[in-house]
């Protein structure tokens, strides 16, 4: 793969770039490129966004590759040669797709990328074209100035993360693993954002673990018949009872190591006495963030879709439902054993999508580099690990032996419901937060 040569900023064609000045514009441009992913492989795809990213990287001397897994399902990969290429490489990854939206629900059109009230607005501003823009801005500035990172850095901008990565990270890990040779660590999304404790102190949540994913289709099979007759083998009844049992089940608390560290650090910062038998009391103090963190205290299974029948007076032979299951690291076996008990004998399950849980310790040089970079830009910063209730492309890259973290650093206003904007309406990111993020990432790359 090309890109090993770092441009010389003294050359006439190379003008020094200021990452802070251009990051909001990059984020705006990416948002304006429709890369909506509804999960059916029938949307606009990521090709236009990939071409934009590749052009911005090529402008500073890299030789990015655009790799299509299917028509318009495009990924971009490039490698930056470090000062010491004998060291293990670092992967910086971000996805180019976004979830669907209903524009009528938004204050500003979700593809406008408008900069208003100090924020960049639009679908992807939080998840995760903001991080894509920060990576681009930092890399462009560093290369325009001729600054190499201490070790090789691989950049990956992926397709299809919002539908499990089949056309993106999973495909790259299966078909193009050579592009990631030497990568032992990775940095991606959903981490590094601030939670305000008071005027002087902020927690920065760095993702060190992710729950596993089990999207399942449930099927009940019975005896078809006329709706006016007795039928003890009604598939709709069987399915409805199973769905009710699953939806009402109270999953027990399960304390993983990352969650325990998070709770201890957070309780200390809030001045609370932590009771590990009653962790919800500490989580409740986190405001809107409690929705995300609360889901990491236990396994979950939420019914999301139902389908049965075709006429009011016909009992159908089959009925189906979909369930979104998430299991904690170390508790996958327990999760499925419990779920099968809840299903009962007359309902079967099959995977729509299934992926692993991941977890890594919160220590070592890379963790120190993240914490130090945050502290240098925010003297009130305290970096703490947390578990993500969802999933990211890290799952695919972990299969290549990488230890990964969510680190898209943003210092946020205390009153901004940041976690609520993931897949929500009026998604937006403050321009000042983006500028903060590029400063932190630049320091991080110096220390990585």
Coordinates of C-alpha atoms in Angstrom, one line a residue:
X1 CA 0.0 0.0 0.0
X2 CA 1.2 3.5 -0.8
X3 CA 1.5 6.5 1.5
X4 CA 4.7 5.7 3.2
X5 CA 6.4 8.9 2.0
X6 CA 5.6 12.0 4.1
X7 CA 5.3 15.2 2.2
X8 CA 7.8 18.0 2.7
X9 CA 6.0 21.2 3.7
X10 CA 8.9 23.2 2.1
X11 CA 7.8 22.1 -1.4
X12 CA 5.9 24.8 -3.2
X13 CA 2.7 22.7 -3.7
X14 CA 2.3 22.0 0.0
X15 CA 0.6 24.7 2.1
X16 CA 0.5 24.2 5.8
X17 CA -3.1 23.3 7.0
X18 CA -4.7 24.4 10.3
X19 CA -6.8 21.5 11.6
X20 CA -8.8 23.7 14.0
X21 CA -9.8 26.0 11.1
X22 CA -10.9 23.3 8.8
X23 CA -12.4 20.6 11.0
X24 CA -16.0 22.1 11.1
X25 CA -16.0 22.4 7.3
X26 CA -14.9 18.8 6.8
X27 CA -17.6 17.7 9.1
X28 CA -20.2 19.8 7.2
X29 CA -19.1 18.5 3.9
X30 CA -19.3 14.8 5.0
X31 CA -22.8 15.4 6.5
X32 CA -24.0 16.8 3.1
X33 CA -23.0 13.5 1.4
X34 CA -25.9 11.2 1.9
X35 CA -24.6 7.8 3.1
X36 CA -27.7 6.6 4.8
X37 CA -27.7 2.9 5.7
X38 CA -31.1 1.3 6.3
X39 CA -29.5 -2.2 6.4
X40 CA -30.9 -3.5 3.2
X41 CA -27.9 -2.8 0.9
X42 CA -30.2 -0.6 -1.3
X43 CA -29.3 2.9 -0.1
X44 CA -26.9 5.4 -1.7
X45 CA -23.8 3.6 -0.2
X46 CA -20.6 5.2 0.9
X47 CA -18.8 5.6 -2.4
X48 CA -19.3 9.4 -2.6
X49 CA -18.1 9.9 1.0
X50 CA -15.1 7.5 0.4
X51 CA -14.1 9.5 -2.7
X52 CA -14.2 12.8 -0.7
X53 CA -12.1 11.3 2.1
X54 CA -9.6 9.8 -0.4
X55 CA -9.2 13.1 -2.2
X56 CA -8.5 14.9 1.1
X57 CA -5.9 12.4 2.0
X58 CA -4.3 12.4 -1.4
X59 CA -4.0 16.2 -1.2
X60 CA -1.4 15.8 1.5
X61 CA 0.6 13.1 -0.2
X62 CA -1.0 9.8 0.9
X63 CA -2.0 7.1 -1.5
X64 CA -5.4 5.9 -0.2
X65 CA -7.1 2.9 -1.5
X66 CA -10.8 2.8 -2.1
X67 CA -12.1 -0.8 -1.7
X68 CA -15.6 -1.7 -2.7
X69 CA -17.2 -4.8 -1.1
X70 CA -20.3 -4.3 -3.3
X71 CA -21.7 -1.7 -5.6
X72 CA -21.0 1.7 -3.9
X73 CA -20.3 0.0 -0.6
X74 CA -16.8 1.6 -0.3
X75 CA -14.1 1.7 2.3
X76 CA -10.9 3.8 2.4
X77 CA -7.6 2.6 3.8
X78 CA -4.2 4.4 3.9
X79 CA -1.0 4.0 5.9
X80 CA 1.2 6.8 7.3
X81 CA 4.8 5.8 7.9
X82 CA 6.0 6.6 11.4
X83 CA 9.4 7.6 12.8
X84 CA 9.9 4.0 13.9
X85 CA 8.2 1.5 11.6
X86 CA 9.6 -1.4 13.5
X87 CA 7.1 -0.7 16.3
X88 CA 3.6 -2.1 16.2
X89 CA 1.2 0.1 14.2
X90 CA -1.9 2.0 15.4
X91 CA -5.2 1.9 13.6
X92 CA -7.5 5.0 13.5
X93 CA -10.9 3.9 12.2
X94 CA -14.2 5.6 11.6
X95 CA -17.3 4.7 9.6
X96 CA -18.8 6.7 6.8
X97 CA -22.5 5.4 6.9
X98 CA -25.2 6.9 9.0
X99 CA -28.7 5.7 10.2
X100 CA -31.9 6.8 8.4
X101 CA -33.9 9.9 9.5
X102 CA -37.3 11.6 9.1
X103 CA -36.4 15.1 8.0
X104 CA -39.8 16.4 9.2
X105 CA -38.8 15.8 12.8
X106 CA -35.6 17.9 12.6
X107 CA -35.2 21.6 13.3
X108 CA -32.6 21.8 10.4
X109 CA -32.5 19.3 7.6
X110 CA -30.3 16.4 8.5
X111 CA -28.3 16.6 5.3
X112 CA -27.8 20.3 5.5
X113 CA -24.6 20.3 7.5
X114 CA -25.6 23.8 8.6
X115 CA -23.4 25.5 11.1
X116 CA -25.8 27.4 13.5
X117 CA -25.8 28.3 17.2
X118 CA -22.1 27.3 17.4
X119 CA -22.8 23.7 16.2
X120 CA -22.6 21.6 13.1
X121 CA -26.0 20.1 12.5
X122 CA -27.0 16.9 10.7
X123 CA -27.1 13.2 10.6
X124 CA -23.7 11.9 11.5
X125 CA -22.6 15.0 13.5
X126 CA -22.3 12.7 16.5
X127 CA -22.2 9.2 14.9
X128 CA -19.6 9.6 13.5
X129 CA -18.7 12.0 10.8
X130 CA -17.4 14.3 13.6
X131 CA -14.6 11.9 14.3
X132 CA -14.0 11.2 10.6
X133 CA -13.5 15.0 10.2
X134 CA -11.2 15.2 13.2
X135 CA -9.0 12.4 11.9
X136 CA -8.9 14.0 8.5
X137 CA -8.1 17.5 9.9
X138 CA -5.3 16.2 12.2
X139 CA -3.7 14.0 9.5
X140 CA -3.9 16.8 6.9
X141 CA -2.2 19.3 9.3
X142 CA 0.5 16.9 10.4
X143 CA 1.4 15.8 6.9
X144 CA 1.3 19.4 5.5
X145 CA 3.9 20.2 8.2
X146 CA 5.9 17.1 7.6
X147 CA 5.3 15.6 11.1
X148 CA 5.4 11.9 11.3
X149 CA 3.8 10.0 14.2
X150 CA 6.1 7.9 16.4
X151 CA 4.9 4.7 14.7
X152 CA 3.0 3.7 11.6
X153 CA -0.6 4.7 11.7
X154 CA -3.2 3.0 9.5
X155 CA -6.4 5.0 8.6
X156 CA -9.6 3.1 7.8
X157 CA -12.9 4.8 6.9
X158 CA -15.4 2.0 6.6
X159 CA -18.8 1.2 5.1
X160 CA -21.8 -0.5 6.8
X161 CA -21.0 -0.1 10.5
X162 CA -24.6 0.8 11.2
X163 CA -25.7 -2.6 9.9
X164 CA -23.0 -4.8 11.4
X165 CA -20.1 -4.1 9.1
X166 CA -20.7 -6.9 6.6
X167 CA -19.7 -4.6 3.7
X168 CA -17.2 -2.7 5.8
X169 CA -14.9 -3.7 8.7
X170 CA -15.9 -7.3 8.7
X171 CA -15.2 -7.6 5.0
X172 CA -11.9 -5.7 5.4
X173 CA -10.8 -8.0 8.2
X174 CA -11.7 -11.1 6.1
X175 CA -10.5 -10.1 2.7
X176 CA -7.8 -7.4 3.2
X177 CA -6.2 -8.2 6.5
X178 CA -2.8 -7.5 5.0
X179 CA -3.6 -3.8 5.0
X180 CA -3.6 -4.0 8.8
X181 CA -0.2 -5.8 9.2
X182 CA 1.5 -4.9 12.4
X183 CA -1.6 -3.1 13.9
X184 CA -1.8 -4.1 17.6
X185 CA -4.0 -1.3 18.9
X186 CA -7.0 0.7 17.6
X187 CA -8.9 3.9 18.3
X188 CA -12.4 4.4 17.1
X189 CA -15.8 5.9 18.1
X190 CA -18.1 6.4 21.1
X191 CA -15.5 7.5 23.7
X192 CA -13.4 10.4 24.9
X193 CA -16.5 12.7 25.4
X194 CA -16.9 14.7 28.5
X195 CA -19.4 14.5 31.3
X196 CA -19.4 17.6 33.5
X197 CA -19.1 17.1 37.3
X198 CA -18.7 20.8 38.2
X199 CA -17.1 23.9 36.9
X200 CA -13.6 22.5 37.5
X201 CA -14.0 18.8 36.7
X202 CA -15.1 16.6 33.8
X203 CA -15.1 12.9 33.3
X204 CA -14.0 11.7 29.9
X205 CA -15.5 8.4 29.1
X206 CA -13.2 6.1 27.1
X207 CA -14.7 2.9 25.8
X208 CA -12.8 -0.1 26.9
X209 CA -15.5 -2.7 26.4
X210 CA -18.5 -3.5 24.3
X211 CA -21.5 -5.7 24.8
X212 CA -22.0 -8.5 22.4
X213 CA -24.8 -8.4 19.8
X214 CA -27.6 -11.0 19.1
X215 CA -30.2 -9.8 16.7
X216 CA -32.6 -12.7 16.5
X217 CA -35.7 -13.8 14.6
X218 CA -38.2 -15.8 16.6
X219 CA -40.6 -18.2 14.9
X220 CA -43.6 -19.9 16.3
X221 CA -45.3 -22.6 14.1
X222 CA -48.8 -23.8 14.7
X223 CA -51.9 -25.1 12.9
X224 CA -53.5 -22.8 10.4
X225 CA -57.3 -22.5 10.5
X226 CA -60.4 -20.4 10.5
X227 CA -60.5 -17.6 13.0
X228 CA -63.9 -18.6 14.2
X229 CA -62.9 -22.1 15.4
X230 CA -61.1 -23.4 18.4
X231 CA -57.4 -23.8 17.9
X232 CA -55.0 -24.8 20.7
X233 CA -52.0 -24.6 18.4
X234 CA -52.2 -20.8 17.6
X235 CA -48.8 -19.6 16.4
X236 CA -49.7 -16.0 17.3
X237 CA -50.5 -16.9 20.8
X238 CA -47.3 -18.9 21.3
X239 CA -45.2 -16.1 19.9
X240 CA -46.9 -13.4 21.9
X241 CA -46.4 -15.2 25.1
X242 CA -42.7 -15.8 24.4
X243 CA -42.2 -12.1 23.4
X244 CA -44.0 -11.0 26.6
X245 CA -41.8 -13.2 28.8
X246 CA -38.6 -11.8 27.1
X247 CA -39.8 -8.2 27.2
X248 CA -40.7 -8.4 30.9
X249 CA -37.7 -10.4 32.1
X250 CA -35.6 -8.7 34.8
X251 CA -32.0 -9.6 34.0
X252 CA -29.8 -9.9 37.1
X253 CA -27.0 -7.5 37.8
X254 CA -23.6 -8.6 36.5
X255 CA -20.5 -6.6 37.4
X256 CA -17.8 -6.7 34.8
X257 CA -14.3 -5.3 35.5
X258 CA -14.8 -2.2 33.3
X259 CA -18.1 -1.3 34.8
X260 CA -16.8 -1.7 38.3
X261 CA -13.8 0.6 37.6
X262 CA -16.2 3.1 36.0
X263 CA -18.5 3.1 39.0
X264 CA -15.7 3.5 41.5
X265 CA -14.1 6.4 39.6
X266 CA -17.5 8.1 39.0
X267 CA -18.7 7.6 42.6
X268 CA -15.4 9.1 43.8
X269 CA -15.7 12.1 41.5
X270 CA -19.4 12.7 42.6
X271 CA -18.6 12.2 46.3
X272 CA -20.9 9.2 46.6
X273 CA -20.5 6.1 48.6
X274 CA -20.6 3.2 46.1
X275 CA -22.7 0.2 46.9
X276 CA -21.9 -2.5 44.3
X277 CA -25.0 -4.3 45.3
X278 CA -27.0 -1.2 44.3
X279 CA -25.1 0.5 41.5
X280 CA -28.2 2.1 40.0
X281 CA -28.0 4.7 42.7
X282 CA -24.6 5.9 41.3
X283 CA -25.8 5.6 37.7
X284 CA -28.9 7.7 38.4
X285 CA -26.6 10.7 39.2
X286 CA -25.4 10.7 35.6
X287 CA -28.5 12.4 34.2
X288 CA -29.3 11.5 30.5
X289 CA -26.1 9.4 30.3
X290 CA -27.8 6.9 32.8
X291 CA -29.7 5.4 29.8
X292 CA -26.5 4.2 28.2
X293 CA -24.6 3.3 31.3
X294 CA -27.5 1.6 33.0
X295 CA -27.7 -0.9 30.1
X296 CA -24.2 -2.1 30.9
X297 CA -25.1 -3.4 34.3
X298 CA -26.9 -6.5 32.9
X299 CA -27.7 -8.4 29.8
X300 CA -30.7 -7.1 27.8
X301 CA -33.2 -8.4 25.3
X302 CA -35.7 -6.1 23.7
X303 CA -38.5 -7.2 21.3
X304 CA -38.4 -4.8 18.4
X305 CA -40.6 -6.3 15.5
X306 CA -43.7 -8.5 15.1
X307 CA -45.2 -10.1 12.0
X308 CA -48.0 -12.6 11.6
X309 CA -51.1 -13.3 9.5
X310 CA -52.6 -11.9 6.4
X311 CA -56.4 -11.7 7.2
X312 CA -58.4 -11.0 10.3
X313 CA -60.4 -14.3 10.1
X314 CA -57.4 -16.6 9.3
X315 CA -55.2 -18.1 12.0
X316 CA -51.7 -18.2 10.4
X317 CA -49.4 -21.2 10.5
X318 CA -46.4 -19.1 11.5
X319 CA -45.7 -15.9 13.4
X320 CA -42.3 -14.1 13.7
X321 CA -40.7 -11.5 15.9
X322 CA -37.3 -9.9 16.2
X323 CA -35.4 -9.3 19.4
X324 CA -32.3 -7.2 20.0
X325 CA -30.2 -9.0 22.5
X326 CA -27.0 -7.6 24.1
X327 CA -24.7 -9.6 26.4
X328 CA -21.9 -8.5 28.6
X329 CA -18.3 -9.7 28.2
X330 CA -18.1 -13.1 29.9
X331 CA -21.9 -13.7 30.0
X332 CA -22.8 -14.9 26.5
X333 CA -23.4 -18.5 27.6
X334 CA -25.7 -17.4 30.5
X335 CA -27.5 -15.0 28.2
X336 CA -28.5 -17.7 25.6
X337 CA -29.4 -20.2 28.3
X338 CA -31.8 -17.8 29.9
X339 CA -33.2 -16.7 26.6
X340 CA -34.0 -20.3 25.5
X341 CA -35.9 -20.8 28.8
X342 CA -37.9 -17.7 28.1
X343 CA -38.7 -18.8 24.6
X344 CA -40.4 -22.1 25.7
X345 CA -40.6 -25.3 23.7
X346 CA -42.7 -24.1 20.8
X347 CA -40.7 -21.1 19.6
X348 CA -37.3 -21.3 17.8
X349 CA -34.7 -18.6 17.2
X350 CA -32.2 -17.9 14.5
X351 CA -29.6 -15.1 14.2
X352 CA -30.1 -12.1 12.0
X353 CA -26.7 -10.9 13.2
X354 CA -24.5 -12.2 16.0
X355 CA -21.2 -10.7 17.2
X356 CA -18.8 -10.9 20.1
X357 CA -18.4 -8.9 23.2
X358 CA -15.0 -7.3 23.7
X359 CA -13.1 -5.9 26.8
X360 CA -9.6 -4.8 27.5
X361 CA -7.8 -3.5 30.6
X362 CA -7.5 0.3 31.2
X363 CA -3.8 0.5 31.5
X364 CA -0.6 0.8 29.5
X365 CA 1.2 3.4 27.3
X366 CA -1.8 4.0 25.0
X367 CA -4.1 4.7 27.9
X368 CA -1.6 7.1 29.4
X369 CA -1.3 8.8 26.0
X370 CA -5.1 9.3 25.8
X371 CA -5.3 10.6 29.4
X372 CA -2.3 12.9 29.1
X373 CA -3.6 14.4 25.9
X374 CA -6.9 15.2 27.5
X375 CA -5.3 16.6 30.6
X376 CA -3.1 18.9 28.6
X377 CA -6.1 20.5 26.9
X378 CA -8.4 20.3 29.9
X379 CA -6.7 20.5 33.4
X380 CA -10.0 19.3 34.9
X381 CA -10.1 16.1 32.9
X382 CA -10.3 12.6 34.5
X383 CA -10.2 9.7 32.0
X384 CA -12.4 6.8 33.0
X385 CA -13.2 3.5 31.2
X386 CA -16.7 2.5 30.4
X387 CA -18.6 -0.3 28.6
X388 CA -20.6 0.6 25.5
X389 CA -24.1 -0.9 25.4
X390 CA -24.0 -1.1 21.6
X391 CA -21.3 -2.2 19.2
X392 CA -18.7 -0.8 16.8
X393 CA -16.3 -1.8 14.1
X394 CA -13.8 -2.6 16.9
X395 CA -15.4 -6.1 17.1
X396 CA -14.1 -6.9 13.6
X397 CA -10.7 -5.4 14.1
X398 CA -10.3 -7.2 17.5
X399 CA -10.4 -10.5 15.5
X400 CA -7.1 -9.4 13.9
X401 CA -5.5 -9.3 17.4
X402 CA -6.0 -5.6 18.1
X403 CA -6.7 -4.1 21.5
X404 CA -9.1 -1.2 21.0
X405 CA -10.7 1.8 22.6
X406 CA -13.4 4.3 21.8
X407 CA -11.6 7.7 21.8
X408 CA -13.2 10.5 19.8
X409 CA -12.3 13.3 22.2
X410 CA -14.9 16.1 22.7
X411 CA -15.2 18.6 25.5
X412 CA -19.0 19.2 25.6
X413 CA -21.3 21.8 27.2
X414 CA -22.7 20.6 30.5
X415 CA -26.3 20.9 29.3
X416 CA -25.9 19.1 26.0
X417 CA -27.6 15.7 25.9
X418 CA -24.9 14.1 23.8
X419 CA -25.7 10.4 24.3
X420 CA -29.4 11.1 23.5
X421 CA -28.4 12.3 20.0
X422 CA -26.9 9.0 18.9
X423 CA -29.5 8.0 16.2
X424 CA -31.7 10.8 17.6
X425 CA -33.2 13.9 16.1
X426 CA -31.4 17.3 15.8
X427 CA -28.0 15.6 16.0
X428 CA -25.3 18.3 16.3
X429 CA -21.8 18.8 17.6
X430 CA -20.3 22.1 18.9
X431 CA -17.6 23.6 16.7
X432 CA -15.6 24.3 19.8
X433 CA -15.8 20.6 20.7
X434 CA -14.4 19.7 17.3
X435 CA -11.5 22.2 17.7
X436 CA -10.8 20.7 21.1
X437 CA -10.9 17.2 19.6
X438 CA -8.3 17.9 17.0
X439 CA -5.9 19.4 19.5
X440 CA -6.3 16.3 21.7
X441 CA -5.8 13.9 18.8
X442 CA -2.7 15.7 17.7
X443 CA -1.2 15.5 21.2
X444 CA -2.3 11.8 21.4
X445 CA -0.6 11.0 18.1
X446 CA 2.7 12.6 19.4
X447 CA 2.5 10.3 22.4
X448 CA 1.1 7.1 21.0

